[in-house]
Amino acid sequence: MDRDGVLVFTNGCFDIIHAGHIDLLQRARELGSRLVVGVNSDASIRRLKGPERPFIPAADRVVILRALRCVDDVILFDEDTPARVIDELQPDVLVKGGDWSVDRIVGADTVKARGGKVVSLSLLPGYSTTSIARRIQERSALPPWRAAS
């Protein structure tokens, strides 16, 4: 695929940014000439993940993502899905992590109808925000003399 002028879009909460996110974003960027990342707002994450989330406020998540060399722009959205953003942006390539099958990716029909491509990239094994949060919670429940080891 000629990457000139190819706009790639992906989205997510990016609540605790980890190596799995970086890997996915770098590989998504390789699919085109620009990568735009949609980020769920704090209210959206609370509706999707529960009242304890997000851990990191939206403004901070946006700053972190914009600082990554592979990310060209970040769009914060308040809806539960990025459908509106995808309709407005009209990306050439829509990317999600491998835990999403192509037929479940929001906006796939919109992108395909314009002749675009929808890609589900494999995830880097062993990385997830939920598993990181669980480990932090388990460690904080330990008595102080055990938590340091």
Tab-separated table of N, CA and C in Angstrom:
chain	number	residue	atom	x	y	z
A	1	MET	N	0.852	-1.186	0.000
A	1	MET	CA	0.000	0.000	0.000
A	1	MET	C	0.889	1.237	0.000
A	2	ASP	N	0.571	2.184	-0.850
A	2	ASP	CA	1.267	3.466	-0.850
A	2	ASP	C	0.828	4.235	0.389
A	3	ARG	N	1.768	4.582	1.245
A	3	ARG	CA	1.427	5.212	2.520
A	3	ARG	C	1.195	6.703	2.401
A	4	ASP	N	1.537	7.320	1.253
A	4	ASP	CA	1.365	8.767	1.113
A	4	ASP	C	-0.104	9.146	1.233
A	5	GLY	N	-0.403	10.035	2.161
A	5	GLY	CA	-1.755	10.523	2.333
A	5	GLY	C	-2.718	9.539	2.967
A	6	VAL	N	-2.225	8.443	3.518
A	6	VAL	CA	-3.095	7.440	4.136
A	6	VAL	C	-3.283	7.774	5.618
A	7	LEU	N	-4.538	8.061	5.978
A	7	LEU	CA	-4.879	8.404	7.355
A	7	LEU	C	-5.312	7.150	8.107
A	8	VAL	N	-4.630	6.876	9.208
A	8	VAL	CA	-4.926	5.726	10.059
A	8	VAL	C	-5.569	6.248	11.342
A	9	PHE	N	-6.593	5.547	11.799
A	9	PHE	CA	-7.274	5.913	13.038
A	9	PHE	C	-7.381	4.700	13.942
A	10	THR	N	-7.131	4.914	15.210
A	10	THR	CA	-7.416	3.909	16.235
A	10	THR	C	-7.960	4.640	17.442
A	11	ASN	N	-8.508	3.892	18.373
A	11	ASN	CA	-9.091	4.535	19.558
A	11	ASN	C	-9.015	3.619	20.764
A	12	GLY	N	-9.219	4.227	21.917
A	12	GLY	CA	-9.254	3.469	23.149
A	12	GLY	C	-9.276	4.380	24.353
A	13	CYS	N	-9.253	3.764	25.519
A	13	CYS	CA	-9.232	4.526	26.768
A	13	CYS	C	-7.823	5.020	27.092
A	14	PHE	N	-6.829	4.163	26.866
A	14	PHE	CA	-5.427	4.491	27.160
A	14	PHE	C	-5.294	5.019	28.583
A	15	ASP	N	-5.911	4.297	29.511
A	15	ASP	CA	-5.987	4.759	30.899
A	15	ASP	C	-4.636	4.677	31.605
A	16	ILE	N	-3.990	3.550	31.537
A	16	ILE	CA	-2.610	3.430	32.021
A	16	ILE	C	-1.815	2.996	30.794
A	17	ILE	N	-1.095	3.916	30.203
A	17	ILE	CA	-0.401	3.611	28.955
A	17	ILE	C	0.786	2.701	29.259
A	18	HIS	N	0.843	1.582	28.530
A	18	HIS	CA	1.859	0.561	28.772
A	18	HIS	C	2.487	0.116	27.450
A	19	ALA	N	3.445	-0.783	27.531
A	19	ALA	CA	4.176	-1.248	26.347
A	19	ALA	C	3.258	-1.849	25.290
A	20	GLY	N	2.175	-2.472	25.701
A	20	GLY	CA	1.218	-3.020	24.744
A	20	GLY	C	0.573	-1.931	23.898
A	21	HIS	N	0.227	-0.799	24.541
A	21	HIS	CA	-0.314	0.338	23.798
A	21	HIS	C	0.712	0.873	22.800
A	22	ILE	N	1.947	1.044	23.267
A	22	ILE	CA	2.999	1.611	22.409
A	22	ILE	C	3.214	0.706	21.196
A	23	ASP	N	3.281	-0.585	21.417
A	23	ASP	CA	3.462	-1.536	20.323
A	23	ASP	C	2.332	-1.405	19.302
A	24	LEU	N	1.098	-1.373	19.767
A	24	LEU	CA	-0.052	-1.263	18.867
A	24	LEU	C	-0.012	0.057	18.092
A	25	LEU	N	0.264	1.151	18.780
A	25	LEU	CA	0.300	2.462	18.119
A	25	LEU	C	1.403	2.533	17.070
A	26	GLN	N	2.568	1.989	17.376
A	26	GLN	CA	3.667	2.004	16.402
A	26	GLN	C	3.316	1.182	15.167
A	27	ARG	N	2.718	0.015	15.370
A	27	ARG	CA	2.343	-0.824	14.220
A	27	ARG	C	1.194	-0.203	13.433
A	28	ALA	N	0.274	0.463	14.114
A	28	ALA	CA	-0.822	1.157	13.417
A	28	ALA	C	-0.249	2.273	12.549
A	29	ARG	N	0.704	3.007	13.078
A	29	ARG	CA	1.316	4.124	12.334
A	29	ARG	C	1.998	3.644	11.062
A	30	GLU	N	2.557	2.452	11.089
A	30	GLU	CA	3.234	1.895	9.919
A	30	GLU	C	2.278	1.620	8.761
A	31	LEU	N	0.967	1.627	9.032
A	31	LEU	CA	-0.026	1.345	7.998
A	31	LEU	C	-0.401	2.574	7.168
A	32	GLY	N	0.152	3.726	7.516
A	32	GLY	CA	-0.192	4.940	6.777
A	32	GLY	C	0.803	6.056	7.002
A	33	SER	N	0.418	7.236	6.566
A	33	SER	CA	1.311	8.388	6.684
A	33	SER	C	0.989	9.254	7.900
A	34	ARG	N	-0.220	9.107	8.458
A	34	ARG	CA	-0.611	9.844	9.661
A	34	ARG	C	-1.433	8.929	10.553
A	35	LEU	N	-1.205	9.040	11.870
A	35	LEU	CA	-1.987	8.281	12.845
A	35	LEU	C	-2.725	9.253	13.759
A	36	VAL	N	-4.040	9.137	13.779
A	36	VAL	CA	-4.881	9.906	14.689
A	36	VAL	C	-5.463	8.918	15.696
A	37	VAL	N	-5.380	9.285	16.974
A	37	VAL	CA	-5.854	8.417	18.051
A	37	VAL	C	-7.059	9.055	18.720
A	38	GLY	N	-8.155	8.325	18.773
A	38	GLY	CA	-9.333	8.758	19.509
A	38	GLY	C	-9.238	8.258	20.941
A	39	VAL	N	-9.535	9.141	21.889
A	39	VAL	CA	-9.410	8.813	23.307
A	39	VAL	C	-10.744	9.058	24.005
A	40	ASN	N	-11.231	8.048	24.716
A	40	ASN	CA	-12.465	8.196	25.483
A	40	ASN	C	-12.279	9.230	26.586
A	41	SER	N	-13.272	10.089	26.760
A	41	SER	CA	-13.248	11.068	27.852
A	41	SER	C	-13.398	10.352	29.189
A	42	ASP	N	-13.188	11.098	30.269
A	42	ASP	CA	-13.353	10.529	31.608
A	42	ASP	C	-14.778	10.018	31.814
A	43	ALA	N	-15.782	10.807	31.398
A	43	ALA	CA	-17.177	10.399	31.571
A	43	ALA	C	-17.470	9.128	30.774
A	44	SER	N	-16.940	9.051	29.571
A	44	SER	CA	-17.129	7.870	28.737
A	44	SER	C	-16.523	6.635	29.399
A	45	ILE	N	-15.325	6.763	29.936
A	45	ILE	CA	-14.673	5.631	30.603
A	45	ILE	C	-15.463	5.190	31.831
A	46	ARG	N	-15.967	6.155	32.605
A	46	ARG	CA	-16.772	5.781	33.783
A	46	ARG	C	-17.994	4.971	33.362
A	47	ARG	N	-18.630	5.367	32.268
A	47	ARG	CA	-19.804	4.614	31.795
A	47	ARG	C	-19.409	3.212	31.327
A	48	LEU	N	-18.251	3.093	30.693
A	48	LEU	CA	-17.819	1.813	30.131
A	48	LEU	C	-17.143	0.900	31.148
A	49	LYS	N	-16.350	1.480	32.045
A	49	LYS	CA	-15.492	0.675	32.929
A	49	LYS	C	-15.894	0.725	34.397
A	50	GLY	N	-16.747	1.687	34.772
A	50	GLY	CA	-17.181	1.779	36.159
A	50	GLY	C	-16.686	3.040	36.845
A	51	PRO	N	-17.219	3.308	38.033
A	51	PRO	CA	-16.954	4.575	38.731
A	51	PRO	C	-15.516	4.756	39.225
A	52	GLU	N	-14.757	3.674	39.325
A	52	GLU	CA	-13.365	3.773	39.792
A	52	GLU	C	-12.404	4.216	38.687
A	53	ARG	N	-12.872	4.246	37.470
A	53	ARG	CA	-12.023	4.582	36.334
A	53	ARG	C	-12.450	5.929	35.775
A	54	PRO	N	-11.630	6.667	35.113
A	54	PRO	CA	-10.257	6.325	34.765
A	54	PRO	C	-9.305	6.587	35.932
A	55	PHE	N	-8.130	5.995	35.835
A	55	PHE	CA	-7.069	6.248	36.807
A	55	PHE	C	-6.351	7.551	36.474
A	56	ILE	N	-6.179	7.802	35.200
A	56	ILE	CA	-5.455	8.974	34.708
A	56	ILE	C	-6.456	9.896	34.009
A	57	PRO	N	-6.512	11.195	34.369
A	57	PRO	CA	-7.463	12.110	33.737
A	57	PRO	C	-7.210	12.262	32.227
A	58	ALA	N	-8.279	12.563	31.503
A	58	ALA	CA	-8.219	12.678	30.045
A	58	ALA	C	-7.144	13.652	29.576
A	59	ALA	N	-7.050	14.802	30.212
A	59	ALA	CA	-6.064	15.803	29.774
A	59	ALA	C	-4.646	15.229	29.829
A	60	ASP	N	-4.351	14.442	30.858
A	60	ASP	CA	-3.019	13.836	30.985
A	60	ASP	C	-2.816	12.745	29.936
A	61	ARG	N	-3.857	11.939	29.698
A	61	ARG	CA	-3.745	10.877	28.686
A	61	ARG	C	-3.490	11.469	27.305
A	62	VAL	N	-4.156	12.584	27.005
A	62	VAL	CA	-3.961	13.257	25.714
A	62	VAL	C	-2.526	13.771	25.590
A	63	VAL	N	-2.003	14.400	26.640
A	63	VAL	CA	-0.625	14.910	26.617
A	63	VAL	C	0.366	13.773	26.370
A	64	ILE	N	0.187	12.664	27.060
A	64	ILE	CA	1.095	11.519	26.916
A	64	ILE	C	1.052	10.985	25.490
A	65	LEU	N	-0.144	10.790	24.951
A	65	LEU	CA	-0.267	10.256	23.592
A	65	LEU	C	0.307	11.214	22.553
A	66	ARG	N	0.063	12.512	22.710
A	66	ARG	CA	0.596	13.494	21.757
A	66	ARG	C	2.122	13.542	21.785
A	67	ALA	N	2.717	13.146	22.888
A	67	ALA	CA	4.179	13.163	23.010
A	67	ALA	C	4.844	12.002	22.274
A	68	LEU	N	4.060	10.999	21.897
A	68	LEU	CA	4.631	9.838	21.211
A	68	LEU	C	4.943	10.181	19.757
A	69	ARG	N	6.108	9.809	19.321
A	69	ARG	CA	6.557	10.081	17.958
A	69	ARG	C	5.632	9.484	16.896
A	70	CYS	N	5.030	8.352	17.191
A	70	CYS	CA	4.188	7.668	16.202
A	70	CYS	C	2.787	8.256	16.085
A	71	VAL	N	2.391	9.129	17.007
A	71	VAL	CA	1.043	9.707	17.016
A	71	VAL	C	1.089	11.118	16.439
A	72	ASP	N	0.252	11.350	15.422
A	72	ASP	CA	0.207	12.669	14.787
A	72	ASP	C	-0.833	13.586	15.402
A	73	ASP	N	-1.926	13.028	15.884
A	73	ASP	CA	-2.949	13.852	16.520
A	73	ASP	C	-3.796	12.978	17.439
A	74	VAL	N	-4.461	13.631	18.392
A	74	VAL	CA	-5.322	12.947	19.352
A	74	VAL	C	-6.653	13.683	19.388
A	75	ILE	N	-7.732	12.925	19.349
A	75	ILE	CA	-9.072	13.493	19.434
A	75	ILE	C	-9.770	12.889	20.649
A	76	LEU	N	-10.197	13.737	21.560
A	76	LEU	CA	-10.931	13.302	22.745
A	76	LEU	C	-12.420	13.246	22.388
A	77	PHE	N	-13.084	12.136	22.722
A	77	PHE	CA	-14.521	12.050	22.446
A	77	PHE	C	-15.270	11.601	23.684
A	78	ASP	N	-16.514	12.087	23.805
A	78	ASP	CA	-17.304	11.842	25.009
A	78	ASP	C	-18.308	10.705	24.854
A	79	GLU	N	-18.540	10.261	23.624
A	79	GLU	CA	-19.482	9.175	23.405
A	79	GLU	C	-18.859	7.853	23.862
A	80	ASP	N	-19.675	6.815	23.936
A	80	ASP	CA	-19.173	5.503	24.332
A	80	ASP	C	-18.412	4.810	23.212
A	81	THR	N	-18.664	5.218	21.967
A	81	THR	CA	-17.946	4.665	20.815
A	81	THR	C	-17.415	5.823	19.964
A	82	PRO	N	-16.440	5.538	19.116
A	82	PRO	CA	-15.884	6.595	18.259
A	82	PRO	C	-16.624	6.754	16.923
A	83	ALA	N	-17.844	6.253	16.808
A	83	ALA	CA	-18.562	6.266	15.529
A	83	ALA	C	-18.625	7.668	14.919
A	84	ARG	N	-18.981	8.674	15.713
A	84	ARG	CA	-19.078	10.041	15.203
A	84	ARG	C	-17.725	10.535	14.696
A	85	VAL	N	-16.680	10.275	15.451
A	85	VAL	CA	-15.334	10.714	15.062
A	85	VAL	C	-14.924	10.055	13.749
A	86	ILE	N	-15.205	8.775	13.616
A	86	ILE	CA	-14.862	8.047	12.387
A	86	ILE	C	-15.650	8.605	11.204
A	87	ASP	N	-16.936	8.889	11.409
A	87	ASP	CA	-17.756	9.484	10.348
A	87	ASP	C	-17.182	10.824	9.892
A	88	GLU	N	-16.754	11.647	10.849
A	88	GLU	CA	-16.216	12.969	10.525
A	88	GLU	C	-14.813	12.895	9.933
A	89	LEU	N	-13.984	12.037	10.476
A	89	LEU	CA	-12.579	11.953	10.074
A	89	LEU	C	-12.393	11.220	8.743
A	90	GLN	N	-13.224	10.206	8.489
A	90	GLN	CA	-13.135	9.397	7.271
A	90	GLN	C	-11.726	8.817	7.060
A	91	PRO	N	-11.233	8.027	8.018
A	91	PRO	CA	-9.890	7.453	7.866
A	91	PRO	C	-9.834	6.422	6.737
A	92	ASP	N	-8.633	6.254	6.198
A	92	ASP	CA	-8.403	5.249	5.162
A	92	ASP	C	-8.211	3.871	5.776
A	93	VAL	N	-7.656	3.851	6.990
A	93	VAL	CA	-7.399	2.597	7.698
A	93	VAL	C	-7.909	2.753	9.125
A	94	LEU	N	-8.678	1.786	9.574
A	94	LEU	CA	-9.198	1.749	10.940
A	94	LEU	C	-8.556	0.565	11.639
A	95	VAL	N	-7.957	0.821	12.807
A	95	VAL	CA	-7.200	-0.208	13.518
A	95	VAL	C	-7.723	-0.371	14.936
A	96	LYS	N	-7.827	-1.617	15.377
A	96	LYS	CA	-8.078	-1.946	16.778
A	96	LYS	C	-7.172	-3.107	17.155
A	97	GLY	N	-7.073	-3.354	18.457
A	97	GLY	CA	-6.270	-4.463	18.937
A	97	GLY	C	-6.940	-5.791	18.653
A	98	GLY	N	-6.152	-6.853	18.674
A	98	GLY	CA	-6.599	-8.185	18.319
A	98	GLY	C	-7.694	-8.761	19.183
A	99	ASP	N	-8.029	-8.106	20.294
A	99	ASP	CA	-9.157	-8.572	21.094
A	99	ASP	C	-10.484	-8.143	20.457
A	100	TRP	N	-10.406	-7.399	19.356
A	100	TRP	CA	-11.574	-6.982	18.580
A	100	TRP	C	-11.519	-7.667	17.221
A	101	SER	N	-12.517	-8.476	16.903
A	101	SER	CA	-12.600	-9.041	15.557
A	101	SER	C	-13.093	-7.928	14.625
A	102	VAL	N	-12.710	-8.000	13.373
A	102	VAL	CA	-13.048	-6.950	12.400
A	102	VAL	C	-14.554	-6.696	12.365
A	103	ASP	N	-15.359	-7.733	12.471
A	103	ASP	CA	-16.815	-7.564	12.392
A	103	ASP	C	-17.396	-6.850	13.619
A	104	ARG	N	-16.620	-6.718	14.696
A	104	ARG	CA	-17.085	-6.026	15.911
A	104	ARG	C	-16.526	-4.610	16.034
A	105	ILE	N	-15.647	-4.207	15.137
A	105	ILE	CA	-14.998	-2.897	15.247
A	105	ILE	C	-15.976	-1.798	14.833
A	106	VAL	N	-16.242	-0.886	15.765
A	106	VAL	CA	-17.126	0.244	15.498
A	106	VAL	C	-16.532	1.087	14.376
A	107	GLY	N	-17.352	1.403	13.385
A	107	GLY	CA	-16.919	2.227	12.267
A	107	GLY	C	-16.406	1.440	11.078
A	108	ALA	N	-16.311	0.119	11.216
A	108	ALA	CA	-15.783	-0.713	10.127
A	108	ALA	C	-16.603	-0.533	8.854
A	109	ASP	N	-17.929	-0.523	8.985
A	109	ASP	CA	-18.788	-0.371	7.801
A	109	ASP	C	-18.541	0.971	7.112
A	110	THR	N	-18.378	2.022	7.891
A	110	THR	CA	-18.132	3.356	7.342
A	110	THR	C	-16.833	3.384	6.548
A	111	VAL	N	-15.785	2.815	7.112
A	111	VAL	CA	-14.473	2.817	6.465
A	111	VAL	C	-14.490	1.932	5.216
A	112	LYS	N	-15.068	0.751	5.338
A	112	LYS	CA	-15.124	-0.164	4.192
A	112	LYS	C	-15.963	0.409	3.052
A	113	ALA	N	-17.046	1.126	3.370
A	113	ALA	CA	-17.930	1.698	2.350
A	113	ALA	C	-17.181	2.707	1.478
A	114	ARG	N	-16.148	3.316	2.011
A	114	ARG	CA	-15.336	4.279	1.255
A	114	ARG	C	-14.138	3.604	0.598
A	115	GLY	N	-14.053	2.285	0.704
A	115	GLY	CA	-12.924	1.573	0.113
A	115	GLY	C	-11.725	1.466	1.035
A	116	GLY	N	-11.916	1.808	2.310
A	116	GLY	CA	-10.835	1.739	3.287
A	116	GLY	C	-10.628	0.337	3.818
A	117	LYS	N	-9.649	0.245	4.689
A	117	LYS	CA	-9.231	-1.039	5.234
A	117	LYS	C	-9.462	-1.044	6.746
A	118	VAL	N	-9.904	-2.174	7.277
A	118	VAL	CA	-10.105	-2.348	8.717
A	118	VAL	C	-9.191	-3.473	9.173
A	119	VAL	N	-8.390	-3.188	10.215
A	119	VAL	CA	-7.357	-4.118	10.647
A	119	VAL	C	-7.470	-4.372	12.145
A	120	SER	N	-7.401	-5.640	12.536
A	120	SER	CA	-7.321	-6.031	13.933
A	120	SER	C	-5.904	-6.558	14.160
A	121	LEU	N	-5.079	-5.761	14.846
A	121	LEU	CA	-3.677	-6.119	15.068
A	121	LEU	C	-3.530	-6.979	16.323
A	122	SER	N	-2.694	-7.991	16.238
A	122	SER	CA	-2.446	-8.839	17.410
A	122	SER	C	-1.888	-7.989	18.552
A	123	LEU	N	-2.234	-8.404	19.757
A	123	LEU	CA	-1.780	-7.682	20.945
A	123	LEU	C	-0.471	-8.259	21.456
A	124	LEU	N	0.323	-7.405	22.058
A	124	LEU	CA	1.547	-7.837	22.716
A	124	LEU	C	1.132	-8.644	23.946
A	125	PRO	N	1.516	-9.900	24.029
A	125	PRO	CA	1.052	-10.754	25.138
A	125	PRO	C	1.472	-10.218	26.512
A	126	GLY	N	0.565	-10.364	27.458
A	126	GLY	CA	0.881	-10.052	28.847
A	126	GLY	C	0.645	-8.613	29.270
A	127	TYR	N	0.066	-7.795	28.393
A	127	TYR	CA	-0.153	-6.391	28.742
A	127	TYR	C	-1.633	-6.043	28.667
A	128	SER	N	-2.150	-5.477	29.747
A	128	SER	CA	-3.490	-4.903	29.742
A	128	SER	C	-3.607	-3.969	30.941
A	129	THR	N	-4.378	-2.917	30.761
A	129	THR	CA	-4.597	-1.975	31.851
A	129	THR	C	-5.264	-2.678	33.026
A	130	THR	N	-6.212	-3.548	32.741
A	130	THR	CA	-6.927	-4.266	33.805
A	130	THR	C	-5.973	-5.121	34.632
A	131	SER	N	-5.043	-5.826	33.972
A	131	SER	CA	-4.114	-6.669	34.726
A	131	SER	C	-3.132	-5.813	35.538
A	132	ILE	N	-2.716	-4.679	35.010
A	132	ILE	CA	-1.840	-3.774	35.762
A	132	ILE	C	-2.577	-3.247	36.986
A	133	ALA	N	-3.816	-2.811	36.806
A	133	ALA	CA	-4.609	-2.297	37.929
A	133	ALA	C	-4.812	-3.368	38.995
A	134	ARG	N	-5.043	-4.604	38.539
A	134	ARG	CA	-5.238	-5.713	39.482
A	134	ARG	C	-3.962	-5.938	40.304
A	135	ARG	N	-2.811	-5.921	39.652
A	135	ARG	CA	-1.538	-6.115	40.374
A	135	ARG	C	-1.305	-4.996	41.382
A	136	ILE	N	-1.598	-3.760	41.001
A	136	ILE	CA	-1.429	-2.628	41.920
A	136	ILE	C	-2.348	-2.809	43.128
A	137	GLN	N	-3.590	-3.183	42.869
A	137	GLN	CA	-4.552	-3.376	43.953
A	137	GLN	C	-4.125	-4.499	44.887
A	138	GLU	N	-3.636	-5.603	44.326
A	138	GLU	CA	-3.185	-6.723	45.144
A	138	GLU	C	-2.002	-6.318	46.018
A	139	ARG	N	-1.080	-5.579	45.453
A	139	ARG	CA	0.097	-5.150	46.221
A	139	ARG	C	-0.268	-4.154	47.302
A	140	SER	N	-1.245	-3.281	47.034
A	140	SER	CA	-1.625	-2.291	48.044
A	140	SER	C	-2.373	-2.938	49.203
A	141	ALA	N	-2.901	-4.146	48.985
A	141	ALA	CA	-3.613	-4.856	50.051
A	141	ALA	C	-2.658	-5.596	50.983
A	142	LEU	N	-1.387	-5.712	50.598
A	142	LEU	CA	-0.408	-6.402	51.431
A	142	LEU	C	-0.023	-5.542	52.631
A	143	PRO	N	0.344	-6.152	53.747
A	143	PRO	CA	0.867	-5.380	54.870
A	143	PRO	C	2.116	-4.628	54.419
A	144	PRO	N	2.399	-3.460	54.975
A	144	PRO	CA	3.528	-2.630	54.519
A	144	PRO	C	4.866	-3.372	54.463
A	145	TRP	N	5.150	-4.278	55.396
A	145	TRP	CA	6.424	-4.978	55.397
A	145	TRP	C	6.522	-5.962	54.245
A	146	ARG	N	5.386	-6.376	53.652
A	146	ARG	CA	5.404	-7.296	52.513
A	146	ARG	C	5.415	-6.550	51.186
A	147	ALA	N	4.830	-5.344	51.163
A	147	ALA	CA	4.688	-4.585	49.910
A	147	ALA	C	6.015	-4.162	49.331
A	148	ALA	N	7.036	-3.975	50.163
A	148	ALA	CA	8.335	-3.482	49.700
A	148	ALA	C	9.139	-4.543	48.966
A	149	SER	N	8.840	-5.805	49.143
A	149	SER	CA	9.680	-6.845	48.534
A	149	SER	C	9.333	-7.149	47.107
